[in-house]
mmCIF file of C-alpha atoms in Angstrom:
data_model
loop_
_atom_site.group_PDB
_atom_site.id
_atom_site.type_symbol
_atom_site.label_atom_id
_atom_site.label_comp_id
_atom_site.label_asym_id
_atom_site.label_seq_id
_atom_site.Cartn_x
_atom_site.Cartn_y
_atom_site.Cartn_z
ATOM 1 C CA UNK B 224 -28.663 119.185 17.864
ATOM 2 C CA UNK B 225 -27.135 119.174 14.393
ATOM 3 C CA UNK B 226 -25.755 122.354 12.882
ATOM 4 C CA UNK B 227 -28.111 123.941 10.369
ATOM 5 C CA UNK B 228 -27.463 123.935 6.638
ATOM 6 C CA UNK B 229 -26.363 126.894 4.559
ATOM 7 C CA UNK B 230 -28.501 126.820 1.426
ATOM 8 C CA UNK B 231 -27.416 129.149 -1.371
ATOM 9 C CA UNK B 232 -30.182 129.886 -3.865
ATOM 10 C CA UNK B 233 -29.904 131.579 -7.252
ATOM 11 C CA UNK B 234 -32.379 132.033 -10.059
ATOM 12 C CA UNK B 235 -32.889 134.336 -13.018
ATOM 13 C CA UNK B 236 -35.480 137.061 -12.465
ATOM 14 C CA UNK B 237 -39.003 135.746 -13.108
ATOM 15 C CA UNK B 238 -38.436 132.170 -11.896
ATOM 16 C CA UNK B 239 -40.580 132.540 -8.789
ATOM 17 C CA UNK B 240 -37.657 132.315 -6.383
ATOM 18 C CA UNK B 241 -39.227 134.780 -3.954
ATOM 19 C CA UNK B 242 -42.498 132.848 -3.787
ATOM 20 C CA UNK B 243 -40.723 129.527 -3.228
ATOM 21 C CA UNK B 244 -38.456 130.920 -0.505
ATOM 22 C CA UNK B 245 -41.452 132.631 1.119
ATOM 23 C CA UNK B 246 -43.132 129.235 1.483
ATOM 24 C CA UNK B 247 -40.005 127.574 2.841
ATOM 25 C CA UNK B 248 -39.525 130.396 5.359
ATOM 26 C CA UNK B 249 -42.954 129.746 6.916
ATOM 27 C CA UNK B 250 -41.159 126.945 8.761
ATOM 28 C CA UNK B 251 -39.192 128.561 11.582
ATOM 29 C CA UNK B 252 -36.437 126.009 11.155
ATOM 30 C CA UNK B 253 -35.347 128.354 8.361
ATOM 31 C CA UNK B 254 -33.706 131.737 8.536
ATOM 32 C CA UNK B 255 -33.317 134.191 5.681
ATOM 33 C CA UNK B 256 -29.869 135.765 5.502
ATOM 34 C CA UNK B 257 -30.247 139.522 5.065
ATOM 35 C CA UNK B 258 -27.577 141.224 2.957
ATOM 36 C CA UNK B 259 -25.786 144.400 3.942
ATOM 37 C CA UNK B 260 -25.529 147.380 1.615
ATOM 38 C CA UNK B 261 -24.236 150.924 1.618
ATOM 39 C CA UNK B 262 -26.967 152.202 -0.696
ATOM 40 C CA UNK B 263 -29.835 154.224 0.756
ATOM 41 C CA UNK B 264 -33.121 152.503 1.572
ATOM 42 C CA UNK B 265 -35.796 152.872 -1.088
ATOM 43 C CA UNK B 266 -39.331 153.728 -0.114
ATOM 44 C CA UNK B 267 -40.877 150.939 1.917
ATOM 45 C CA UNK B 268 -37.575 149.134 2.530
ATOM 46 C CA UNK B 269 -36.895 148.283 6.159
ATOM 47 C CA UNK B 270 -33.527 148.032 7.828
ATOM 48 C CA UNK B 271 -32.828 144.433 8.869
ATOM 49 C CA UNK B 272 -35.613 143.093 6.643
ATOM 50 C CA UNK B 273 -34.737 144.022 3.066
ATOM 51 C CA UNK B 274 -31.127 144.881 3.844
ATOM 52 C CA UNK B 275 -28.904 145.877 6.681
ATOM 53 C CA UNK B 276 -28.328 149.483 5.645
ATOM 54 C CA UNK B 277 -24.866 150.426 6.856
ATOM 55 C CA UNK B 278 -22.349 153.172 6.157
ATOM 56 C CA UNK B 279 -19.466 152.853 3.762
ATOM 57 C CA UNK B 280 -17.051 153.121 6.694
ATOM 58 C CA UNK B 281 -18.801 150.320 8.544
ATOM 59 C CA UNK B 282 -18.826 148.151 5.411
ATOM 60 C CA UNK B 283 -15.125 148.692 4.738
ATOM 61 C CA UNK B 284 -14.336 147.962 8.369
ATOM 62 C CA UNK B 285 -16.189 144.660 8.023
ATOM 63 C CA UNK B 286 -14.296 143.797 4.863
ATOM 64 C CA UNK B 287 -11.040 144.491 6.716
ATOM 65 C CA UNK B 288 -12.143 142.280 9.621
ATOM 66 C CA UNK B 289 -13.071 139.448 7.266
ATOM 67 C CA UNK B 290 -16.676 139.724 8.466
ATOM 68 C CA UNK B 291 -18.201 139.456 4.985
ATOM 69 C CA UNK B 292 -18.743 136.031 3.463
ATOM 70 C CA UNK B 293 -18.651 137.694 0.046
ATOM 71 C CA UNK B 294 -19.220 141.205 -1.250
ATOM 72 C CA UNK B 295 -19.256 143.167 -4.473
ATOM 73 C CA UNK B 296 -19.366 146.795 -5.503
ATOM 74 C CA UNK B 297 -22.170 147.700 -7.897
ATOM 75 C CA UNK B 298 -23.013 151.200 -9.188
ATOM 76 C CA UNK B 299 -20.847 152.738 -6.504
ATOM 77 C CA UNK B 300 -22.416 150.833 -3.592
ATOM 78 C CA UNK B 301 -21.253 147.812 -1.657
ATOM 79 C CA UNK B 302 -23.451 144.750 -1.311
ATOM 80 C CA UNK B 303 -22.400 141.816 0.839
ATOM 81 C CA UNK B 304 -23.282 138.879 3.056
ATOM 82 C CA UNK B 305 -22.458 139.275 6.766
ATOM 83 C CA UNK B 306 -20.804 136.129 8.087
ATOM 84 C CA UNK B 307 -21.669 136.328 11.768
ATOM 85 C CA UNK B 308 -25.430 135.902 11.755
ATOM 86 C CA UNK B 309 -25.196 133.006 9.290
ATOM 87 C CA UNK B 310 -22.838 131.173 11.633
ATOM 88 C CA UNK B 311 -24.886 131.981 14.726
ATOM 89 C CA UNK B 312 -28.107 130.775 13.157
ATOM 90 C CA UNK B 313 -26.507 127.566 11.892
ATOM 91 C CA UNK B 314 -25.082 126.874 15.338
ATOM 92 C CA UNK B 315 -28.641 127.239 16.671
ATOM 93 C CA UNK B 316 -29.685 124.515 14.248
ATOM 94 C CA UNK B 317 -31.411 126.806 11.762
ATOM 95 C CA UNK B 318 -31.145 126.237 8.040
ATOM 96 C CA UNK B 319 -29.970 129.523 6.549
ATOM 97 C CA UNK B 320 -31.235 130.553 3.119
ATOM 98 C CA UNK B 321 -28.884 132.809 1.216
ATOM 99 C CA UNK B 322 -30.402 134.347 -1.911
ATOM 100 C CA UNK B 323 -27.598 135.554 -4.102
ATOM 101 C CA UNK B 324 -26.668 136.034 -7.742
ATOM 102 C CA UNK B 325 -24.443 133.583 -9.552
ATOM 103 C CA UNK B 326 -21.099 135.385 -9.174
ATOM 104 C CA UNK B 327 -21.568 135.751 -5.418
ATOM 105 C CA UNK B 328 -22.680 132.135 -5.153
ATOM 106 C CA UNK B 329 -19.485 130.977 -6.822
ATOM 107 C CA UNK B 330 -17.459 132.965 -4.275
ATOM 108 C CA UNK B 331 -19.412 131.350 -1.417
ATOM 109 C CA UNK B 332 -18.720 127.969 -3.017
ATOM 110 C CA UNK B 333 -14.996 128.560 -2.544
ATOM 111 C CA UNK B 334 -15.291 129.715 1.066
ATOM 112 C CA UNK B 335 -18.030 127.338 2.318
ATOM 113 C CA UNK B 336 -17.530 123.892 0.841
ATOM 114 C CA UNK B 337 -20.310 122.556 3.106
ATOM 115 C CA UNK B 338 -22.960 124.912 1.703
ATOM 116 C CA UNK B 339 -25.688 123.500 -0.540
ATOM 117 C CA UNK B 340 -26.216 125.224 -3.878
ATOM 118 C CA UNK B 341 -29.657 125.234 -5.461
ATOM 119 C CA UNK B 342 -30.468 126.808 -8.820
ATOM 120 C CA UNK B 343 -34.120 127.485 -9.594
ATOM 121 C CA UNK B 344 -34.894 127.065 -13.288
ATOM 122 C CA UNK B 345 -37.822 128.288 -15.358
ATOM 123 C CA UNK B 346 -39.546 125.545 -17.426
ATOM 124 C CA UNK B 347 -37.866 127.092 -20.481
ATOM 125 C CA UNK B 348 -36.337 130.370 -21.584
ATOM 126 C CA UNK B 349 -39.384 131.072 -23.740
ATOM 127 C CA UNK B 350 -41.725 130.433 -20.818
ATOM 128 C CA UNK B 351 -39.623 132.813 -18.720
ATOM 129 C CA UNK B 352 -40.081 135.460 -21.402
ATOM 130 C CA UNK B 353 -43.851 134.826 -21.477
ATOM 131 C CA UNK B 354 -43.999 135.224 -17.690
ATOM 132 C CA UNK B 355 -42.075 138.483 -17.782
ATOM 133 C CA UNK B 356 -44.399 139.796 -20.512
ATOM 134 C CA UNK B 357 -47.490 138.701 -18.602
ATOM 135 C CA UNK B 358 -46.521 140.943 -15.710
ATOM 136 C CA UNK B 359 -47.076 143.825 -18.121
ATOM 137 C CA UNK B 360 -44.803 146.091 -16.095
ATOM 138 C CA UNK B 361 -41.740 146.168 -18.305
ATOM 139 C CA UNK B 362 -40.943 147.517 -21.741
ATOM 140 C CA UNK B 363 -39.909 145.168 -24.550
ATOM 141 C CA UNK B 364 -36.401 146.457 -24.193
ATOM 142 C CA UNK B 365 -36.220 145.626 -20.479
ATOM 143 C CA UNK B 366 -37.715 142.187 -21.096
ATOM 144 C CA UNK B 367 -35.194 141.452 -23.846
ATOM 145 C CA UNK B 368 -32.429 142.512 -21.474
ATOM 146 C CA UNK B 369 -33.794 140.299 -18.679
ATOM 147 C CA UNK B 370 -34.030 137.289 -20.988
ATOM 148 C CA UNK B 371 -30.515 137.845 -22.207
ATOM 149 C CA UNK B 372 -29.296 138.123 -18.624
ATOM 150 C CA UNK B 373 -31.225 134.954 -17.677
ATOM 151 C CA UNK B 374 -29.506 133.031 -20.462
ATOM 152 C CA UNK B 375 -26.147 134.086 -19.107
ATOM 153 C CA UNK B 376 -27.130 133.013 -15.591
ATOM 154 C CA UNK B 377 -28.537 129.667 -16.730
ATOM 155 C CA UNK B 378 -25.083 128.769 -17.983
ATOM 156 C CA UNK B 379 -24.066 128.636 -14.299
ATOM 157 C CA UNK B 380 -26.794 126.151 -13.303
ATOM 158 C CA UNK B 381 -24.515 123.168 -13.771
ATOM 159 C CA UNK B 382 -22.059 124.576 -11.249
ATOM 160 C CA UNK B 383 -24.710 124.201 -8.522
ATOM 161 C CA UNK B 384 -25.531 121.020 -6.563
ATOM 162 C CA UNK B 385 -29.225 120.826 -7.422
ATOM 163 C CA UNK B 386 -31.709 122.267 -9.869
ATOM 164 C CA UNK B 387 -35.381 122.850 -9.104
ATOM 165 C CA UNK B 388 -37.615 123.563 -12.094
ATOM 166 C CA UNK B 389 -40.449 125.942 -11.299
ATOM 167 C CA UNK B 390 -43.054 124.645 -13.698
ATOM 168 C CA UNK B 391 -45.895 124.172 -11.206
ATOM 169 C CA UNK B 392 -45.260 126.127 -8.013
ATOM 170 C CA UNK B 393 -46.449 123.383 -5.630
ATOM 171 C CA UNK B 394 -44.093 120.848 -7.226
ATOM 172 C CA UNK B 395 -41.182 123.261 -7.096
ATOM 173 C CA UNK B 396 -41.725 123.863 -3.369
ATOM 174 C CA UNK B 397 -41.985 120.128 -2.793
ATOM 175 C CA UNK B 398 -38.757 119.527 -4.746
ATOM 176 C CA UNK B 399 -36.976 122.254 -2.822
ATOM 177 C CA UNK B 400 -38.066 120.688 0.484
ATOM 178 C CA UNK B 401 -36.903 117.257 -0.720
ATOM 179 C CA UNK B 402 -33.442 118.643 -1.451
ATOM 180 C CA UNK B 403 -33.172 120.087 2.062
ATOM 181 C CA UNK B 404 -34.525 116.949 3.723
ATOM 182 C CA UNK B 405 -32.073 114.777 1.789
ATOM 183 C CA UNK B 406 -29.196 117.052 2.770
ATOM 184 C CA UNK B 407 -30.216 116.659 6.420
ATOM 185 C CA UNK B 408 -30.206 112.881 5.967
ATOM 186 C CA UNK B 409 -26.757 112.827 4.375
ATOM 187 C CA UNK B 410 -24.449 110.780 6.527
ATOM 188 C CA UNK B 411 -22.025 113.705 6.810
ATOM 189 C CA UNK B 412 -24.815 115.800 8.395
ATOM 190 C CA UNK B 413 -26.399 112.961 10.357
ATOM 191 C CA UNK B 414 -23.545 111.701 12.522
ATOM 192 C CA UNK B 415 -25.461 112.687 15.653
ATOM 193 C CA UNK B 416 -28.509 110.746 14.487
ATOM 194 C CA UNK B 417 -26.387 107.628 13.940
ATOM 195 C CA UNK B 418 -24.690 108.007 17.320
ATOM 196 C CA UNK B 419 -28.050 108.364 19.033
ATOM 197 C CA UNK B 420 -29.403 105.206 17.439
ATOM 198 C CA UNK B 421 -26.380 103.204 18.468
ATOM 199 C CA UNK B 422 -26.045 104.613 21.995
ATOM 200 C CA UNK B 423 -29.507 105.627 23.171
ATOM 201 C CA UNK B 424 -32.122 103.553 24.899
ATOM 202 C CA UNK X 78 -35.131 110.592 -20.695
ATOM 203 C CA UNK X 79 -32.636 110.448 -17.860
ATOM 204 C CA UNK X 80 -31.089 107.151 -16.808
ATOM 205 C CA UNK X 81 -32.670 105.721 -13.658
ATOM 206 C CA UNK X 82 -30.885 105.638 -10.325
ATOM 207 C CA UNK X 83 -29.426 102.578 -8.656
ATOM 208 C CA UNK X 84 -30.464 102.776 -4.998
ATOM 209 C CA UNK X 85 -28.750 100.334 -2.662
ATOM 210 C CA UNK X 86 -30.645 99.781 0.585
ATOM 211 C CA UNK X 87 -29.461 98.035 3.746
ATOM 212 C CA UNK X 88 -30.958 97.729 7.207
ATOM 213 C CA UNK X 89 -30.698 95.428 10.193
ATOM 214 C CA UNK X 90 -33.529 92.925 10.511
ATOM 215 C CA UNK X 91 -36.564 94.494 12.189
ATOM 216 C CA UNK X 92 -36.124 98.038 10.820
ATOM 217 C CA UNK X 93 -39.158 97.864 8.536
ATOM 218 C CA UNK X 94 -37.132 97.907 5.345
ATOM 219 C CA UNK X 95 -39.568 95.608 3.551
ATOM 220 C CA UNK X 96 -42.562 97.785 4.384
ATOM 221 C CA UNK X 97 -40.799 100.959 3.268
ATOM 222 C CA UNK X 98 -39.614 99.429 -0.019
ATOM 223 C CA UNK X 99 -43.093 97.974 -0.609
ATOM 224 C CA UNK X 100 -44.535 101.483 -0.471
ATOM 225 C CA UNK X 101 -41.861 102.918 -2.756
ATOM 226 C CA UNK X 102 -42.415 100.100 -5.275
ATOM 227 C CA UNK X 103 -46.096 101.026 -5.684
ATOM 228 C CA UNK X 104 -44.752 103.697 -8.046
ATOM 229 C CA UNK X 105 -43.885 101.975 -11.307
ATOM 230 C CA UNK X 106 -40.951 104.317 -11.790
ATOM 231 C CA UNK X 107 -39.229 101.853 -9.444
ATOM 232 C CA UNK X 108 -37.982 98.359 -10.076
ATOM 233 C CA UNK X 109 -36.913 95.837 -7.452
ATOM 234 C CA UNK X 110 -33.709 94.009 -8.338
ATOM 235 C CA UNK X 111 -34.219 90.276 -7.748
ATOM 236 C CA UNK X 112 -31.148 88.373 -6.563
ATOM 237 C CA UNK X 113 -29.988 85.075 -8.000
ATOM 238 C CA UNK X 114 -29.238 82.048 -5.838
ATOM 239 C CA UNK X 115 -28.277 78.415 -6.187
ATOM 240 C CA UNK X 116 -30.245 77.316 -3.132
ATOM 241 C CA UNK X 117 -33.566 75.519 -3.592
ATOM 242 C CA UNK X 118 -36.799 77.508 -3.362
ATOM 243 C CA UNK X 119 -38.545 77.317 0.015
ATOM 244 C CA UNK X 120 -42.266 76.728 0.184
ATOM 245 C CA UNK X 121 -44.126 79.665 -1.279
ATOM 246 C CA UNK X 122 -41.067 81.214 -2.926
ATOM 247 C CA UNK X 123 -41.485 82.072 -6.594
ATOM 248 C CA UNK X 124 -38.800 82.059 -9.239
ATOM 249 C CA UNK X 125 -38.191 85.609 -10.492
ATOM 250 C CA UNK X 126 -40.027 87.131 -7.534
ATOM 251 C CA UNK X 127 -38.158 86.116 -4.385
ATOM 252 C CA UNK X 128 -35.051 85.005 -6.242
ATOM 253 C CA UNK X 129 -33.908 83.861 -9.618
ATOM 254 C CA UNK X 130 -33.307 80.191 -8.765
ATOM 255 C CA UNK X 131 -30.484 79.018 -10.969
ATOM 256 C CA UNK X 132 -28.081 76.090 -11.057
ATOM 257 C CA UNK X 133 -24.574 76.135 -9.686
ATOM 258 C CA UNK X 134 -23.215 75.735 -13.230
ATOM 259 C CA UNK X 135 -25.243 78.673 -14.472
ATOM 260 C CA UNK X 136 -24.126 80.809 -11.510
ATOM 261 C CA UNK X 137 -20.443 79.998 -12.027
ATOM 262 C CA UNK X 138 -20.788 80.708 -15.743
ATOM 263 C CA UNK X 139 -22.200 84.139 -14.872
ATOM 264 C CA UNK X 140 -19.345 84.829 -12.461
ATOM 265 C CA UNK X 141 -16.908 83.924 -15.222
ATOM 266 C CA UNK X 142 -18.684 86.233 -17.662
ATOM 267 C CA UNK X 143 -18.621 89.108 -15.187
ATOM 268 C CA UNK X 144 -22.427 89.086 -15.209
ATOM 269 C CA UNK X 145 -22.764 89.447 -11.434
ATOM 270 C CA UNK X 146 -22.538 92.878 -9.866
ATOM 271 C CA UNK X 147 -21.520 91.170 -6.618
ATOM 272 C CA UNK X 148 -21.930 87.701 -5.153
ATOM 273 C CA UNK X 149 -21.089 85.712 -2.052
ATOM 274 C CA UNK X 150 -21.130 82.076 -0.987
ATOM 275 C CA UNK X 151 -23.101 81.356 2.165
ATOM 276 C CA UNK X 152 -23.784 77.928 3.680
ATOM 277 C CA UNK X 153 -22.665 76.259 0.476
ATOM 278 C CA UNK X 154 -24.922 78.309 -1.807
ATOM 279 C CA UNK X 155 -24.209 81.269 -4.050
ATOM 280 C CA UNK X 156 -26.176 84.486 -3.729
ATOM 281 C CA UNK X 157 -25.633 87.353 -6.142
ATOM 282 C CA UNK X 158 -26.929 90.378 -8.016
ATOM 283 C CA UNK X 159 -27.339 89.960 -11.794
ATOM 284 C CA UNK X 160 -25.945 92.984 -13.600
ATOM 285 C CA UNK X 161 -27.930 92.885 -16.834
ATOM 286 C CA UNK X 162 -31.463 93.611 -15.639
ATOM 287 C CA UNK X 163 -30.256 96.449 -13.429
ATOM 288 C CA UNK X 164 -28.600 98.123 -16.411
ATOM 289 C CA UNK X 165 -31.576 97.493 -18.716
ATOM 290 C CA UNK X 166 -34.044 98.930 -16.218
ATOM 291 C CA UNK X 167 -31.901 101.999 -15.555
ATOM 292 C CA UNK X 168 -31.563 102.623 -19.293
ATOM 293 C CA UNK X 169 -35.380 102.536 -19.458
ATOM 294 C CA UNK X 170 -35.388 105.328 -16.857
ATOM 295 C CA UNK X 171 -36.444 103.134 -13.923
ATOM 296 C CA UNK X 172 -34.983 103.649 -10.477
ATOM 297 C CA UNK X 173 -33.669 100.259 -9.393
ATOM 298 C CA UNK X 174 -33.876 99.277 -5.711
ATOM 299 C CA UNK X 175 -31.227 96.834 -4.603
ATOM 300 C CA UNK X 176 -31.820 95.376 -1.137
ATOM 301 C CA UNK X 177 -28.553 93.938 0.078
ATOM 302 C CA UNK X 178 -26.574 93.344 3.260
ATOM 303 C CA UNK X 179 -23.697 95.600 4.246
ATOM 304 C CA UNK X 180 -20.785 93.554 2.865
ATOM 305 C CA UNK X 181 -22.439 93.256 -0.546
ATOM 306 C CA UNK X 182 -23.303 96.953 -0.489
ATOM 307 C CA UNK X 183 -19.670 97.849 0.089
ATOM 308 C CA UNK X 184 -18.706 95.744 -2.953
ATOM 309 C CA UNK X 185 -21.320 97.533 -5.080
ATOM 310 C CA UNK X 186 -19.913 100.843 -3.822
ATOM 311 C CA UNK X 187 -16.571 99.973 -5.428
ATOM 312 C CA UNK X 188 -18.070 98.866 -8.736
ATOM 313 C CA UNK X 189 -20.867 101.453 -9.111
ATOM 314 C CA UNK X 190 -19.674 104.838 -7.908
ATOM 315 C CA UNK X 191 -22.902 106.403 -9.229
ATOM 316 C CA UNK X 192 -25.160 104.252 -7.022
ATOM 317 C CA UNK X 193 -26.941 105.847 -4.064
ATOM 318 C CA UNK X 194 -26.528 104.129 -0.689
ATOM 319 C CA UNK X 195 -29.299 104.371 1.888
ATOM 320 C CA UNK X 196 -29.139 102.821 5.341
ATOM 321 C CA UNK X 197 -32.406 102.417 7.224
ATOM 322 C CA UNK X 198 -31.950 102.839 10.979
ATOM 323 C CA UNK X 199 -34.177 101.820 13.886
ATOM 324 C CA UNK X 200 -34.943 104.660 16.348
ATOM 325 C CA UNK X 201 -32.513 102.966 18.752
ATOM 326 C CA UNK X 202 -30.961 99.560 19.358
ATOM 327 C CA UNK X 203 -33.235 99.069 22.369
ATOM 328 C CA UNK X 204 -36.317 99.895 20.311
ATOM 329 C CA UNK X 205 -35.155 97.406 17.692
ATOM 330 C CA UNK X 206 -34.965 94.755 20.412
ATOM 331 C CA UNK X 207 -38.447 95.692 21.660
ATOM 332 C CA UNK X 208 -39.805 95.345 18.120
ATOM 333 C CA UNK X 209 -38.207 91.941 17.646
ATOM 334 C CA UNK X 210 -39.661 90.793 21.003
ATOM 335 C CA UNK X 211 -43.091 92.134 20.137
ATOM 336 C CA UNK X 212 -43.244 89.836 17.129
ATOM 337 C CA UNK X 213 -43.225 86.985 19.636
ATOM 338 C CA UNK X 214 -41.904 84.570 17.022
ATOM 339 C CA UNK X 215 -38.293 84.241 18.152
ATOM 340 C CA UNK X 216 -36.567 82.802 21.209
ATOM 341 C CA UNK X 217 -34.536 85.040 23.520
ATOM 342 C CA UNK X 218 -31.415 83.509 22.080
ATOM 343 C CA UNK X 219 -32.345 84.324 18.496
ATOM 344 C CA UNK X 220 -33.321 87.881 19.511
ATOM 345 C CA UNK X 221 -30.008 88.399 21.302
ATOM 346 C CA UNK X 222 -28.218 87.167 18.188
ATOM 347 C CA UNK X 223 -30.227 89.489 15.925
ATOM 348 C CA UNK X 224 -29.512 92.479 18.167
ATOM 349 C CA UNK X 225 -25.829 91.650 18.224
ATOM 350 C CA UNK X 226 -25.824 91.339 14.434
ATOM 351 C CA UNK X 227 -27.714 94.630 14.106
ATOM 352 C CA UNK X 228 -25.070 96.401 16.180
ATOM 353 C CA UNK X 229 -22.384 95.103 13.864
ATOM 354 C CA UNK X 230 -24.339 96.280 10.814
ATOM 355 C CA UNK X 231 -25.052 99.712 12.302
ATOM 356 C CA UNK X 232 -21.321 100.354 12.386
ATOM 357 C CA UNK X 233 -21.497 100.442 8.572
ATOM 358 C CA UNK X 234 -24.204 103.141 8.450
ATOM 359 C CA UNK X 235 -21.663 105.928 8.147
ATOM 360 C CA UNK X 236 -20.243 104.371 4.999
ATOM 361 C CA UNK X 237 -23.576 104.982 3.226
ATOM 362 C CA UNK X 238 -24.705 108.230 1.593
ATOM 363 C CA UNK X 239 -27.927 108.704 3.548
ATOM 364 C CA UNK X 240 -29.636 107.420 6.665
ATOM 365 C CA UNK X 241 -33.395 107.135 7.095
ATOM 366 C CA UNK X 242 -34.628 106.569 10.643
ATOM 367 C CA UNK X 243 -37.747 104.414 10.799
ATOM 368 C CA UNK X 244 -39.364 105.875 13.877
ATOM 369 C CA UNK X 245 -42.786 106.592 12.380
ATOM 370 C CA UNK X 246 -43.334 104.646 9.160
ATOM 371 C CA UNK X 247 -44.990 107.492 7.234
ATOM 372 C CA UNK X 248 -42.082 109.825 7.995
ATOM 373 C CA UNK X 249 -39.543 107.196 6.984
ATOM 374 C CA UNK X 250 -41.274 106.680 3.629
ATOM 375 C CA UNK X 251 -41.413 110.441 3.125
ATOM 376 C CA UNK X 252 -37.694 110.761 3.963
ATOM 377 C CA UNK X 253 -36.825 107.929 1.603
ATOM 378 C CA UNK X 254 -38.772 109.612 -1.209
ATOM 379 C CA UNK X 255 -37.030 112.929 -0.464
ATOM 380 C CA UNK X 256 -33.630 111.277 -0.842
ATOM 381 C CA UNK X 257 -34.574 109.860 -4.234
ATOM 382 C CA UNK X 258 -36.139 113.108 -5.438
ATOM 383 C CA UNK X 259 -33.042 115.069 -4.386
ATOM 384 C CA UNK X 260 -30.805 112.586 -6.199
ATOM 385 C CA UNK X 261 -32.881 113.099 -9.345
ATOM 386 C CA UNK X 262 -32.449 116.863 -8.963
ATOM 387 C CA UNK X 263 -28.680 116.640 -8.524
ATOM 388 C CA UNK X 264 -27.006 118.527 -11.316
ATOM 389 C CA UNK X 265 -25.029 115.430 -12.309
ATOM 390 C CA UNK X 266 -28.327 113.580 -12.912
ATOM 391 C CA UNK X 267 -30.229 116.550 -14.309
ATOM 392 C CA UNK X 268 -28.105 117.610 -17.280
ATOM 393 C CA UNK X 269 -30.979 116.814 -19.637
ATOM 394 C CA UNK X 270 -33.346 118.963 -17.604
ATOM 395 C CA UNK X 271 -30.934 121.905 -17.786
ATOM 396 C CA UNK X 272 -30.417 121.432 -21.521
ATOM 397 C CA UNK X 273 -34.161 121.353 -22.091
ATOM 398 C CA UNK X 274 -34.692 124.579 -20.176
ATOM 399 C CA UNK X 275 -32.007 126.350 -22.146
ATOM 400 C CA UNK X 276 -32.889 124.975 -25.587
ATOM 401 C CA UNK X 277 -36.631 124.246 -25.620
ATOM 402 C CA UNK X 278 -39.462 126.547 -26.462
#
């Protein structure tokens, strides 16, 4: 069995990343990498589902043991990606989805040259703003801040391997699946397939 | 509009390459690159469809003018890939399919680093032999020769970018389409998409 892929996914808020990944994760060939954090769980958040909630001591121990793929400190709390379960899942042949913001993704790029980097784009910045407004849950100020942040993140899109535009959701899911399928068919990931064809009956 | 892809496709005889390409070509985003040759048309062969049938003088003139992407002499006749129509079609945004044997493909690899190389594999060498036998049109000797040739060609598979295994035809077509879609979504081919998202309303 071939080793699973590590697929790093970033997108500005409001691009439908969660919905797309939710669809992809219905296939049990995929595994969602859960981040670790030292912040307290919010209401409704479950340990091991939303985050691995761990102590500051535990987190720092993991940093020391090189057990974090990447981590950052934000508002006094650590957030990071535990290495071990990603490796274990990939060895089991699972494709691991790692949802992460652009700075973290760039760190993973340095450490895991075999990871696949996908950036989900909105159809346009204006459409992104319309979508955020349509939710009706945020003030104008928050929306303006989100749009400004999105623009900053979009500048990183060209540092990824692939872009998927979420114009129509069905198409975006289809495009995302095509990217993963193609990666599986890349010769570098398909050596076992080639060997089987040549050697098997 | 983005420039079209150049997709170079090779496969041993009996892998269903023709059927797969026929399906892909139903989409008029694709264009089939017709080779040029100096050999005479066989019964039923049409100029501009099966080959561009040209004179030896014309062919040698084109070689001299660097108008052939690659060419080879075989049994006293030239066979080659005219450069101009490939470039014109790509500039029009068409994805050009170039069906070519492994040696020619390796030459194109040197000249066109932006081309995409797809190798279509049979499920196994033994299955390939069974398929050739099932046709019932060839002698044992010819089949043995084809199988031997296929083995030699399969050794080149790992020099391509992608492999598509033709086990079930529908899956192979789907895989082939995924490869092309992913190539279109590669950041290097999607700069216009990214620019549009950032700049358009």
